[in-house]
Amino acid sequence: MSSRSFQQEIVAVLGQPVAENPTQYMMEQAFAHHGLRWRYLTLEVSPDDLGDAIRGMRAMGFRGGNCTIPHKVAVLEHLDRLSEEAALMGAVNTIVRQGDELVGETTDGKGFVRSLRTVTEPEGKRAVIFGAGGAARAISVELAMAGIAELRIVNRTPKRGQELADLVAQRLKIPVEFVAWEGDYDVPPQTDVLVNATSIGLFPNVDQRVPVNLETLDPAMVVCDAIPNPPQTPFLREARQRGCTTLDGLGMLVQQGVIAFRLWTGVDPDPAVMHAALKEVFAS
Ligand code: NDP
């Protein structure tokens, strides 16, 4: 008689389309590295099936997972509770089972701030963010929570940009300015941290140019790109050539995964293992 257990703990990403999301590889490399008998599944789920998928997660005892486009907002109504940041943003990218409850979390912004802290502390700094979509929302809220002194949101669609600026200013009580993005943007000289949180330059549109006046970049600035694929965008290359410190989107992707991993398993994963997994994926 064997008493060996063949049961595994399951987490999964729900999205559509989702096949090219590399999180499964990153997480399973880390599970293996830490000797955890966990699996991470990549599941294509249509918006109409989201409620059933979440009920299925509950019924089958999944330990949680991630949700990505187009479910980050729609998933809220299917969860039992939200973290403070997820409630503030109205979006969830990580689901964590706590007892019988499924709790919505958001780890993108926290991942960005952790990654930023490897090159500079955000407290008291002045930041400019390009974009007002999901990534920009998450980054803005977490920067404000981390003590950034001033924020400027620059976005092509004024309504979206103004809404984000109002949210951060009203809820987190820091000075936030919105600027409509027209032509090449002149970065104000007092800027400490500049972030591209748009999808300009994301694979396969790798030659798409971020409309910015490169002459206004100063070597004292930290220039970041949220885009993980390719890790080295033309925007970052130009900034580096001008002497700026740069930060790629791979660090953010790894760090948001580190936070989720810890929430699910209680184990602090080795970020180097996850980073190496993603580098391997994006190099192939
Ligand atoms: P959204 O679709 O929610 O937002 C896209 C943003 O990009 C909007 O602000 C949009 O402006 C802007 N934008 C897109 N194309 C252009 C253009 N040609 N000119 C000006 N603005 C443009 O996407 P997300 O916020 O979810 O993702 C944004 C980026 O962040 C992606 O590249 C994604 O890969 C990355 N990301 C990285 C993560 C990481 O861990 N590294 C995590 C999550 C996202 P408008 O409002 O005018 O449409």
Short mmCIF file of C-alpha atoms and ligand atoms in Angstrom, two decimals:
data_model
loop_
_atom_site.label_atom_id
_atom_site.label_comp_id
_atom_site.label_asym_id
_atom_site.label_seq_id
_atom_site.Cartn_x
_atom_site.Cartn_y
_atom_site.Cartn_z
CA MET A 1 0.00 0.00 0.00
CA SER A 2 1.30 3.45 -0.89
CA SER A 3 0.23 6.60 0.95
CA ARG A 4 1.92 8.83 -1.57
CA SER A 5 -0.19 11.84 -2.65
CA PHE A 6 -0.44 12.62 -6.33
CA GLN A 7 -2.46 15.76 -5.74
CA GLN A 8 -1.03 19.10 -6.87
CA GLU A 9 -1.90 22.67 -5.94
CA ILE A 10 -3.25 24.56 -8.95
CA VAL A 11 -3.08 28.21 -9.98
CA ALA A 12 -4.03 29.49 -13.43
CA VAL A 13 -4.12 32.54 -15.64
CA LEU A 14 -7.48 33.32 -17.27
CA GLY A 15 -7.44 35.46 -20.40
CA GLN A 16 -8.33 35.77 -24.07
CA PRO A 17 -6.12 35.62 -26.05
CA VAL A 18 -3.72 34.10 -23.57
CA ALA A 19 -1.57 31.49 -25.34
CA GLU A 20 1.45 33.80 -25.65
CA ASN A 21 1.44 34.84 -21.96
CA PRO A 22 4.78 33.53 -20.57
CA THR A 23 3.78 33.54 -16.87
CA GLN A 24 3.27 29.77 -16.78
CA TYR A 25 6.92 29.15 -17.66
CA MET A 26 8.19 31.70 -15.15
CA MET A 27 6.05 30.33 -12.31
CA GLU A 28 6.70 26.66 -12.99
CA GLN A 29 10.46 27.23 -13.12
CA ALA A 30 10.17 28.85 -9.68
CA PHE A 31 7.88 26.08 -8.31
CA ALA A 32 10.46 23.51 -9.40
CA HIS A 33 13.35 25.54 -7.98
CA HIS A 34 11.65 25.73 -4.58
CA GLY A 35 10.52 22.08 -4.60
CA LEU A 36 6.82 22.96 -4.60
CA ARG A 37 4.34 20.50 -6.07
CA TRP A 38 2.30 23.25 -7.72
CA ARG A 39 1.13 23.70 -11.30
CA TYR A 40 0.34 26.89 -13.22
CA LEU A 41 -2.14 26.53 -16.09
CA THR A 42 -2.77 28.88 -19.01
CA LEU A 43 -6.53 28.90 -19.68
CA GLU A 44 -8.33 30.57 -22.56
CA VAL A 45 -11.61 31.90 -21.12
CA SER A 46 -14.12 34.05 -23.03
CA PRO A 47 -15.87 36.97 -21.30
CA ASP A 48 -19.17 35.01 -21.38
CA ASP A 49 -17.58 32.10 -19.54
CA LEU A 50 -15.72 34.08 -16.87
CA GLY A 51 -18.32 33.50 -14.12
CA ASP A 52 -18.35 29.74 -14.78
CA ALA A 53 -14.53 29.68 -14.85
CA ILE A 54 -14.33 31.33 -11.42
CA ARG A 55 -16.97 28.94 -10.05
CA GLY A 56 -14.87 26.12 -11.48
CA MET A 57 -11.78 27.47 -9.71
CA ARG A 58 -13.71 27.43 -6.44
CA ALA A 59 -15.17 23.95 -6.99
CA MET A 60 -11.80 22.46 -7.88
CA GLY A 61 -9.97 24.14 -5.02
CA PHE A 62 -7.58 26.23 -7.13
CA ARG A 63 -5.25 28.25 -4.89
CA GLY A 64 -5.82 31.32 -7.06
CA GLY A 65 -4.29 32.67 -10.24
CA ASN A 66 -3.97 35.65 -12.50
CA CYS A 67 -6.40 37.37 -14.79
CA THR A 68 -5.40 39.30 -17.82
CA ILE A 69 -7.04 41.00 -20.80
CA PRO A 70 -10.08 41.22 -20.99
CA HIS A 71 -10.99 40.09 -17.45
CA LYS A 72 -9.14 42.46 -15.09
CA VAL A 73 -12.25 44.55 -14.34
CA ALA A 74 -15.04 42.06 -15.12
CA VAL A 75 -13.68 39.56 -12.59
CA LEU A 76 -14.46 41.86 -9.63
CA GLU A 77 -18.10 40.83 -9.34
CA HIS A 78 -17.14 37.15 -9.06
CA LEU A 79 -14.75 37.59 -6.11
CA ASP A 80 -15.51 37.71 -2.36
CA ARG A 81 -13.18 40.55 -1.38
CA LEU A 82 -10.61 42.98 -2.78
CA SER A 83 -7.37 44.34 -1.36
CA GLU A 84 -7.29 48.10 -0.69
CA GLU A 85 -5.27 48.79 -3.85
CA ALA A 86 -7.44 46.58 -6.06
CA ALA A 87 -10.57 48.35 -4.77
CA LEU A 88 -8.94 51.73 -5.43
CA MET A 89 -8.00 50.80 -8.98
CA GLY A 90 -11.14 48.82 -9.74
CA ALA A 91 -8.96 46.12 -11.32
CA VAL A 92 -7.53 42.75 -10.33
CA ASN A 93 -4.59 40.86 -11.85
CA THR A 94 -4.10 38.29 -9.08
CA ILE A 95 -6.61 36.04 -7.30
CA VAL A 96 -5.68 34.49 -3.97
CA ARG A 97 -7.70 31.84 -2.15
CA GLN A 98 -7.90 32.59 1.56
CA GLY A 99 -9.93 29.90 3.32
CA ASP A 100 -13.15 29.66 1.32
CA GLU A 101 -12.80 33.12 -0.14
CA LEU A 102 -11.32 34.31 -3.41
CA VAL A 103 -9.61 37.65 -2.84
CA GLY A 104 -8.70 40.09 -5.64
CA GLU A 105 -5.25 41.67 -5.55
CA THR A 106 -3.28 43.88 -7.89
CA THR A 107 0.46 43.33 -8.12
CA ASP A 108 1.54 45.20 -11.31
CA GLY A 109 2.08 48.56 -9.61
CA LYS A 110 3.77 47.03 -6.57
CA GLY A 111 6.00 45.06 -8.93
CA PHE A 112 6.95 48.27 -10.71
CA VAL A 113 7.81 50.05 -7.46
CA ARG A 114 9.91 47.10 -6.25
CA SER A 115 11.76 47.11 -9.56
CA LEU A 116 12.22 50.91 -9.39
CA ARG A 117 13.71 50.58 -5.90
CA THR A 118 16.61 48.62 -7.40
CA VAL A 119 17.77 51.89 -9.00
CA THR A 120 16.17 54.73 -6.97
CA GLU A 121 13.83 55.40 -4.04
CA PRO A 122 10.49 56.91 -5.15
CA GLU A 123 9.94 58.99 -1.98
CA GLY A 124 9.96 62.72 -2.66
CA LYS A 125 10.61 62.27 -6.40
CA ARG A 126 8.80 63.88 -9.34
CA ALA A 127 7.47 61.44 -11.93
CA VAL A 128 6.07 61.69 -15.44
CA ILE A 129 4.00 58.77 -16.74
CA PHE A 130 3.09 58.18 -20.36
CA GLY A 131 -0.28 56.39 -20.64
CA ALA A 132 -3.48 56.03 -18.65
CA GLY A 133 -4.42 52.38 -19.25
CA GLY A 134 -4.23 49.49 -16.80
CA ALA A 135 -0.44 49.59 -16.36
CA ALA A 136 -0.34 53.37 -15.93
CA ARG A 137 -3.18 53.21 -13.37
CA ALA A 138 -1.39 50.57 -11.34
CA ILE A 139 1.98 52.38 -11.51
CA SER A 140 0.48 55.79 -10.63
CA VAL A 141 -1.45 54.50 -7.62
CA GLU A 142 1.52 52.57 -6.22
CA LEU A 143 3.96 55.44 -6.81
CA ALA A 144 1.58 57.71 -4.91
CA MET A 145 1.33 55.16 -2.10
CA ALA A 146 5.14 54.88 -2.06
CA GLY A 147 5.48 58.61 -1.34
CA ILE A 148 6.17 60.16 -4.75
CA ALA A 149 5.98 63.97 -4.38
CA GLU A 150 4.45 64.95 -7.73
CA LEU A 151 2.93 63.10 -10.66
CA ARG A 152 2.28 64.16 -14.22
CA ILE A 153 0.08 61.94 -16.42
CA VAL A 154 0.59 62.35 -20.17
CA ASN A 155 -1.97 60.59 -22.37
CA ARG A 156 -3.25 60.71 -25.94
CA THR A 157 -6.94 60.41 -24.98
CA PRO A 158 -7.64 63.33 -22.62
CA LYS A 159 -10.71 61.81 -20.92
CA ARG A 160 -8.83 58.70 -19.79
CA GLY A 161 -5.80 60.70 -18.67
CA GLN A 162 -7.86 63.24 -16.73
CA GLU A 163 -9.81 60.44 -14.99
CA LEU A 164 -6.59 58.84 -13.80
CA ALA A 165 -5.16 62.17 -12.64
CA ASP A 166 -8.38 62.90 -10.71
CA LEU A 167 -8.41 59.44 -9.11
CA VAL A 168 -4.86 59.72 -7.81
CA ALA A 169 -5.20 63.36 -6.71
CA GLN A 170 -8.48 62.82 -4.88
CA ARG A 171 -7.87 59.43 -3.30
CA LEU A 172 -4.15 59.69 -2.55
CA LYS A 173 -3.87 63.44 -1.98
CA ILE A 174 -0.76 64.22 -3.99
CA PRO A 175 -0.34 66.93 -6.65
CA VAL A 176 -1.19 65.40 -10.04
CA GLU A 177 -1.30 67.19 -13.36
CA PHE A 178 -2.75 65.86 -16.60
CA VAL A 179 -1.20 66.83 -19.92
CA ALA A 180 -2.78 65.94 -23.28
CA TRP A 181 -0.18 64.26 -25.49
CA GLU A 182 0.21 66.15 -28.76
CA GLY A 183 3.36 65.79 -30.87
CA ASP A 184 6.73 65.16 -29.26
CA TYR A 185 6.52 65.67 -25.50
CA ASP A 186 9.09 67.94 -23.81
CA VAL A 187 10.07 66.30 -20.51
CA PRO A 188 10.21 68.97 -17.76
CA PRO A 189 13.83 69.42 -16.57
CA GLN A 190 12.96 68.78 -12.89
CA THR A 191 11.66 65.25 -13.67
CA ASP A 192 13.32 62.46 -11.66
CA VAL A 193 11.47 59.40 -12.99
CA LEU A 194 10.00 59.00 -16.49
CA VAL A 195 7.86 55.95 -17.29
CA ASN A 196 6.52 54.68 -20.59
CA ALA A 197 3.38 52.81 -19.51
CA THR A 198 1.84 52.78 -23.00
CA SER A 199 1.91 49.88 -25.43
CA ILE A 200 3.99 51.88 -27.93
CA GLY A 201 6.88 49.61 -28.96
CA LEU A 202 5.34 46.38 -27.68
CA PHE A 203 6.05 43.30 -29.82
CA PRO A 204 5.34 43.04 -32.77
CA ASN A 205 5.37 46.86 -33.18
CA VAL A 206 8.95 47.07 -31.98
CA ASP A 207 9.90 50.03 -34.20
CA GLN A 208 7.01 52.23 -33.07
CA ARG A 209 8.48 55.41 -31.58
CA VAL A 210 7.45 56.98 -28.26
CA PRO A 211 6.68 60.63 -29.16
CA VAL A 212 9.13 62.41 -26.90
CA ASN A 213 11.70 65.14 -27.51
CA LEU A 214 14.85 63.15 -26.75
CA GLU A 215 16.83 66.37 -26.33
CA THR A 216 14.88 67.00 -23.11
CA LEU A 217 16.15 63.79 -21.45
CA ASP A 218 18.71 64.52 -18.75
CA PRO A 219 21.35 62.06 -17.45
CA ALA A 220 19.99 62.58 -13.90
CA MET A 221 16.65 61.01 -14.91
CA VAL A 222 15.64 57.40 -14.34
CA VAL A 223 13.84 56.28 -17.51
CA CYS A 224 11.60 53.21 -17.31
CA ASP A 225 9.60 51.17 -19.81
CA ALA A 226 6.76 48.87 -18.70
CA ILE A 227 7.04 46.87 -21.93
CA PRO A 228 8.52 43.45 -21.18
CA ASN A 229 8.74 42.25 -24.79
CA PRO A 230 11.22 43.22 -26.11
CA PRO A 231 13.02 44.04 -22.83
CA GLN A 232 15.28 46.59 -24.55
CA THR A 233 12.98 49.03 -26.34
CA PRO A 234 14.26 51.81 -28.65
CA PHE A 235 12.97 54.28 -26.01
CA LEU A 236 15.28 52.78 -23.37
CA ARG A 237 18.19 52.58 -25.81
CA GLU A 238 17.85 56.29 -26.66
CA ALA A 239 17.65 57.18 -22.96
CA ARG A 240 20.75 55.14 -22.16
CA GLN A 241 22.65 56.80 -25.00
CA ARG A 242 21.85 60.14 -23.33
CA GLY A 243 23.31 58.94 -20.05
CA CYS A 244 20.03 58.21 -18.20
CA THR A 245 19.66 55.29 -15.81
CA THR A 246 17.20 52.87 -17.41
CA LEU A 247 14.83 50.18 -16.12
CA ASP A 248 13.16 47.61 -18.36
CA GLY A 249 9.70 46.01 -18.07
CA LEU A 250 11.13 42.58 -17.32
CA GLY A 251 11.96 43.68 -13.77
CA MET A 252 8.34 44.76 -13.24
CA LEU A 253 6.99 41.51 -14.68
CA VAL A 254 9.29 39.44 -12.46
CA GLN A 255 8.53 41.46 -9.32
CA GLN A 256 4.73 41.37 -9.76
CA GLY A 257 5.13 37.60 -10.12
CA VAL A 258 7.30 37.42 -7.00
CA ILE A 259 4.52 39.12 -5.01
CA ALA A 260 1.82 36.79 -6.42
CA PHE A 261 3.96 33.70 -5.79
CA ARG A 262 4.41 34.73 -2.16
CA LEU A 263 0.67 35.40 -1.76
CA TRP A 264 -0.22 31.93 -3.09
CA THR A 265 2.47 29.76 -1.55
CA GLY A 266 3.83 31.69 1.45
CA VAL A 267 7.31 31.19 -0.03
CA ASP A 268 9.54 34.07 -1.18
CA PRO A 269 10.71 32.95 -4.61
CA ASP A 270 14.14 33.62 -6.03
CA PRO A 271 13.62 36.49 -8.52
CA ALA A 272 16.76 35.43 -10.43
CA VAL A 273 15.11 32.12 -11.40
CA MET A 274 12.02 33.92 -12.67
CA HIS A 275 14.09 36.54 -14.49
CA ALA A 276 16.16 33.86 -16.21
CA ALA A 277 12.98 32.04 -17.30
CA LEU A 278 11.58 35.17 -18.92
CA LYS A 279 14.89 36.11 -20.56
CA GLU A 280 14.94 32.65 -22.09
CA VAL A 281 11.36 33.08 -23.38
CA PHE A 282 11.96 36.53 -24.87
CA ALA A 283 15.25 35.51 -26.46
CA SER A 284 13.62 32.68 -28.42
P1 NDP B 1 -4.01 49.53 -22.12
O1 NDP B 1 -4.56 49.10 -23.44
O2 NDP B 1 -4.90 49.53 -20.91
O3 NDP B 1 -3.45 51.05 -22.26
C1 NDP B 1 -2.61 51.39 -23.34
C2 NDP B 1 -2.10 52.82 -23.16
O4 NDP B 1 -1.20 53.09 -24.22
C3 NDP B 1 -3.19 53.88 -23.22
O5 NDP B 1 -2.87 54.93 -22.35
C4 NDP B 1 -3.09 54.33 -24.68
O6 NDP B 1 -3.55 55.66 -24.87
C5 NDP B 1 -1.62 54.27 -24.90
N1 NDP B 1 -1.27 54.15 -26.32
C6 NDP B 1 -1.31 53.02 -27.08
N2 NDP B 1 -0.90 53.29 -28.34
C7 NDP B 1 -0.59 54.62 -28.36
C8 NDP B 1 -0.10 55.50 -29.37
N3 NDP B 1 0.14 55.09 -30.61
N4 NDP B 1 0.13 56.80 -29.03
C9 NDP B 1 -0.12 57.25 -27.77
N5 NDP B 1 -0.59 56.46 -26.78
C10 NDP B 1 -0.82 55.17 -27.07
O7 NDP B 1 -2.73 48.64 -21.88
P2 NDP B 1 -2.00 48.32 -20.49
O8 NDP B 1 -1.98 49.56 -19.67
O9 NDP B 1 -2.56 47.08 -19.92
O10 NDP B 1 -0.52 47.99 -20.99
C11 NDP B 1 0.36 49.03 -21.39
C12 NDP B 1 1.76 48.46 -21.50
O11 NDP B 1 2.21 48.02 -20.23
C13 NDP B 1 1.84 47.24 -22.44
O12 NDP B 1 3.00 47.39 -23.22
C14 NDP B 1 2.00 46.07 -21.50
O13 NDP B 1 2.78 45.04 -22.06
C15 NDP B 1 2.74 46.72 -20.34
N6 NDP B 1 2.55 46.00 -19.08
C16 NDP B 1 3.66 45.51 -18.47
C17 NDP B 1 3.58 44.82 -17.30
C18 NDP B 1 4.82 44.31 -16.68
O14 NDP B 1 4.73 43.59 -15.68
N7 NDP B 1 6.00 44.64 -17.21
C19 NDP B 1 2.28 44.59 -16.62
C20 NDP B 1 1.16 45.17 -17.34
C21 NDP B 1 1.31 45.84 -18.52
P3 NDP B 1 -5.11 56.01 -25.09
O15 NDP B 1 -5.72 56.09 -23.73
O16 NDP B 1 -5.06 57.30 -25.80
O17 NDP B 1 -5.67 54.89 -25.93
#
